[in-house]
């Protein structure tokens, strides 16, 4: 944590104005090492840091695009691995509904794993305050969407099971 110190200095026409104090200015190199562009500044041309759209630099847009691709891959691969590990357990625990339950949960699981990877990775991009707030709200919204999707898919599954049982009993 860094304190921002200000001091009043003589200004134009016998007035006074505020300026950043010398101890704060002395901390700029340390702050730049901690919060600056890091090693990217050594490899990318200046345009990647100068061109901005919606308060994000070009390098941040490109990094977010790569992050979306990586998060998608993590979602797919994580879902396959999760189903390989837990699929047999679910099928043994619920022999009648096991396969249907796994089918219903594949989409929400994939989205959850991908979004988790994306939101964890987006914290590494030195986003502006407003962009950070946007992604925070997007994270909350995506949690609601995933939970609603799971509820709707489970309701569909139970409706199909109830319909099948009623038909089997001759009461459809």
Short mmCIF file of C-alpha atoms in Angstrom, two decimals:
data_model
loop_
_atom_site.label_atom_id
_atom_site.label_comp_id
_atom_site.label_asym_id
_atom_site.label_seq_id
_atom_site.Cartn_x
_atom_site.Cartn_y
_atom_site.Cartn_z
CA UNK A 1 0.00 0.00 0.00
CA UNK A 2 1.30 3.43 -0.91
CA UNK A 3 0.32 6.74 0.56
CA UNK A 4 -0.28 9.57 -1.86
CA UNK A 5 1.19 12.62 -0.18
CA UNK A 6 0.36 16.12 -1.39
CA UNK A 7 1.85 19.44 -0.41
CA UNK A 8 0.83 23.05 -0.99
CA UNK A 9 3.29 24.98 -3.09
CA UNK A 10 3.46 28.59 -4.15
CA UNK A 11 1.48 29.05 -7.32
CA UNK A 12 0.98 31.72 -9.95
CA UNK A 13 0.02 35.23 -8.91
CA UNK A 14 0.79 34.73 -5.21
CA UNK A 15 -1.65 31.78 -5.04
CA UNK A 16 -1.01 28.28 -3.83
CA UNK A 17 -1.60 24.96 -5.54
CA UNK A 18 -1.38 21.30 -4.61
CA UNK A 19 1.44 19.14 -5.95
CA UNK A 20 2.48 15.53 -5.38
CA UNK A 21 5.04 15.46 -2.57
CA UNK A 22 8.64 14.36 -3.17
CA UNK A 23 8.38 11.15 -1.03
CA UNK A 24 5.50 9.97 -3.22
CA UNK A 25 7.37 10.82 -6.43
CA UNK A 26 10.37 8.86 -5.14
CA UNK A 27 8.18 5.72 -5.01
CA UNK A 28 7.24 5.86 -8.71
CA UNK A 29 10.00 3.45 -9.91
CA UNK A 30 8.99 0.84 -7.31
CA UNK A 31 5.31 1.26 -8.16
CA UNK A 32 6.04 0.90 -11.86
CA UNK A 33 7.91 -2.35 -11.23
CA UNK A 34 4.91 -3.65 -9.24
CA UNK A 35 2.05 -2.29 -11.35
CA UNK A 36 3.53 -1.42 -14.75
CA UNK A 37 3.51 -3.46 -17.94
CA UNK A 38 6.16 -5.83 -16.67
CA UNK A 39 8.13 -7.93 -19.14
CA UNK A 40 5.61 -7.21 -21.91
CA UNK A 41 7.06 -3.74 -22.32
CA UNK A 42 10.35 -5.32 -23.39
CA UNK A 43 8.79 -7.46 -26.14
CA UNK A 44 5.82 -5.55 -27.57
CA UNK A 45 5.96 -2.35 -29.60
CA UNK A 46 4.66 0.86 -27.97
CA UNK A 47 1.45 0.75 -30.05
CA UNK A 48 0.25 -2.20 -27.95
CA UNK A 49 0.22 0.09 -24.92
CA UNK A 50 -0.88 3.33 -26.60
CA UNK A 51 -3.89 2.15 -28.62
CA UNK A 52 -6.91 1.98 -26.34
CA UNK A 53 -10.56 1.09 -26.70
CA UNK A 54 -13.04 1.17 -23.80
CA UNK A 55 -10.20 1.94 -21.37
CA UNK A 56 -8.27 -1.21 -22.33
CA UNK A 57 -4.95 -1.19 -24.16
CA UNK A 58 -4.51 -3.26 -27.30
CA UNK A 59 -2.36 -5.80 -25.46
CA UNK A 60 -5.16 -6.30 -22.92
CA UNK A 61 -7.71 -6.96 -25.69
CA UNK A 62 -5.40 -9.50 -27.28
CA UNK A 63 -4.69 -11.12 -23.92
CA UNK A 64 -8.44 -11.34 -23.19
CA UNK A 65 -8.99 -12.98 -26.60
CA UNK A 66 -6.28 -15.56 -25.87
CA UNK A 67 -7.79 -16.04 -22.41
CA UNK A 68 -11.21 -16.77 -23.94
CA UNK A 69 -9.62 -19.45 -26.13
CA UNK A 70 -7.75 -20.96 -23.17
CA UNK A 71 -10.83 -20.82 -20.92
CA UNK A 72 -12.88 -22.58 -23.62
CA UNK A 73 -10.28 -25.32 -23.87
CA UNK A 74 -10.17 -25.65 -20.09
CA UNK A 75 -13.97 -25.89 -20.02
CA UNK A 76 -14.02 -28.67 -22.61
CA UNK A 77 -11.08 -30.63 -21.23
CA UNK A 78 -12.20 -30.17 -17.63
CA UNK A 79 -15.66 -31.44 -18.49
CA UNK A 80 -14.28 -34.55 -20.20
CA UNK A 81 -12.01 -35.29 -17.24
CA UNK A 82 -14.78 -34.64 -14.71
CA UNK A 83 -17.16 -36.98 -16.55
CA UNK A 84 -14.49 -39.67 -16.78
CA UNK A 85 -13.87 -39.49 -13.05
CA UNK A 86 -17.41 -38.96 -11.75
CA UNK A 87 -19.43 -40.60 -14.55
CA UNK A 88 -19.04 -44.17 -13.26
CA UNK A 89 -19.81 -43.03 -9.71
CA UNK A 90 -23.02 -41.27 -10.79
CA UNK A 91 -24.09 -44.24 -12.93
CA UNK A 92 -23.59 -46.62 -9.98
CA UNK A 93 -25.36 -44.32 -7.53
CA UNK A 94 -28.32 -43.64 -9.84
CA UNK A 95 -28.58 -46.46 -12.40
CA UNK A 96 -31.87 -45.21 -13.87
CA UNK A 97 -31.05 -41.50 -14.08
CA UNK A 98 -27.25 -41.54 -14.16
CA UNK A 99 -26.69 -41.11 -17.91
CA UNK A 100 -29.53 -38.61 -18.24
CA UNK A 101 -28.26 -36.61 -15.27
CA UNK A 102 -24.75 -36.46 -16.73
CA UNK A 103 -26.12 -35.36 -20.10
CA UNK A 104 -28.13 -32.58 -18.44
CA UNK A 105 -25.15 -31.27 -16.49
CA UNK A 106 -22.53 -31.31 -19.28
CA UNK A 107 -23.34 -27.83 -20.63
CA UNK A 108 -23.53 -26.02 -17.28
CA UNK A 109 -20.36 -27.80 -16.10
CA UNK A 110 -18.45 -26.80 -19.23
CA UNK A 111 -19.61 -23.19 -18.89
CA UNK A 112 -18.77 -23.11 -15.17
CA UNK A 113 -15.23 -24.43 -15.71
CA UNK A 114 -14.61 -22.08 -18.63
CA UNK A 115 -15.92 -19.03 -16.80
CA UNK A 116 -13.93 -19.89 -13.70
CA UNK A 117 -10.75 -20.10 -15.77
CA UNK A 118 -11.61 -16.83 -17.53
CA UNK A 119 -12.34 -14.87 -14.36
CA UNK A 120 -9.25 -16.20 -12.60
CA UNK A 121 -7.12 -15.32 -15.62
CA UNK A 122 -8.64 -11.88 -16.15
CA UNK A 123 -7.23 -10.80 -12.80
CA UNK A 124 -3.73 -11.01 -14.30
CA UNK A 125 -4.32 -8.32 -16.94
CA UNK A 126 -3.92 -5.08 -14.94
CA UNK A 127 -7.42 -3.99 -15.92
CA UNK A 128 -8.69 -0.49 -15.29
CA UNK A 129 -10.99 0.04 -12.33
CA UNK A 130 -14.08 0.26 -14.53
CA UNK A 131 -13.08 -2.86 -16.51
CA UNK A 132 -12.42 -4.70 -13.24
CA UNK A 133 -15.87 -3.67 -11.99
CA UNK A 134 -17.44 -4.78 -15.28
CA UNK A 135 -15.88 -8.23 -15.04
CA UNK A 136 -16.93 -8.47 -11.40
CA UNK A 137 -20.54 -7.83 -12.38
CA UNK A 138 -20.23 -10.20 -15.34
CA UNK A 139 -19.00 -12.88 -12.94
CA UNK A 140 -22.04 -12.44 -10.70
CA UNK A 141 -24.37 -12.50 -13.70
CA UNK A 142 -22.75 -15.64 -15.10
CA UNK A 143 -23.18 -17.43 -11.75
CA UNK A 144 -26.90 -16.62 -11.87
CA UNK A 145 -27.13 -17.81 -15.49
CA UNK A 146 -25.37 -21.10 -14.72
CA UNK A 147 -27.55 -21.79 -11.67
CA UNK A 148 -30.72 -20.99 -13.62
CA UNK A 149 -29.55 -23.24 -16.46
CA UNK A 150 -28.97 -26.12 -14.04
CA UNK A 151 -32.42 -25.66 -12.46
CA UNK A 152 -34.14 -25.59 -15.86
CA UNK A 153 -32.22 -28.64 -17.11
CA UNK A 154 -33.02 -30.61 -13.93
CA UNK A 155 -36.69 -29.61 -14.18
CA UNK A 156 -36.70 -30.88 -17.78
CA UNK A 157 -35.11 -34.14 -16.71
CA UNK A 158 -37.61 -34.72 -13.93
CA UNK A 159 -40.49 -33.88 -16.27
CA UNK A 160 -39.25 -36.49 -18.76
CA UNK A 161 -38.86 -39.08 -15.99
CA UNK A 162 -42.34 -38.32 -14.61
CA UNK A 163 -43.85 -38.55 -18.11
CA UNK A 164 -42.11 -41.88 -18.75
CA UNK A 165 -43.35 -43.29 -15.44
CA UNK A 166 -46.92 -42.14 -16.11
CA UNK A 167 -46.82 -43.73 -19.56
CA UNK A 168 -45.45 -46.91 -18.05
CA UNK A 169 -48.32 -46.97 -15.59
CA UNK A 170 -50.79 -46.32 -18.41
CA UNK A 171 -51.82 -42.87 -17.09
CA UNK A 172 -50.33 -40.55 -19.67
#
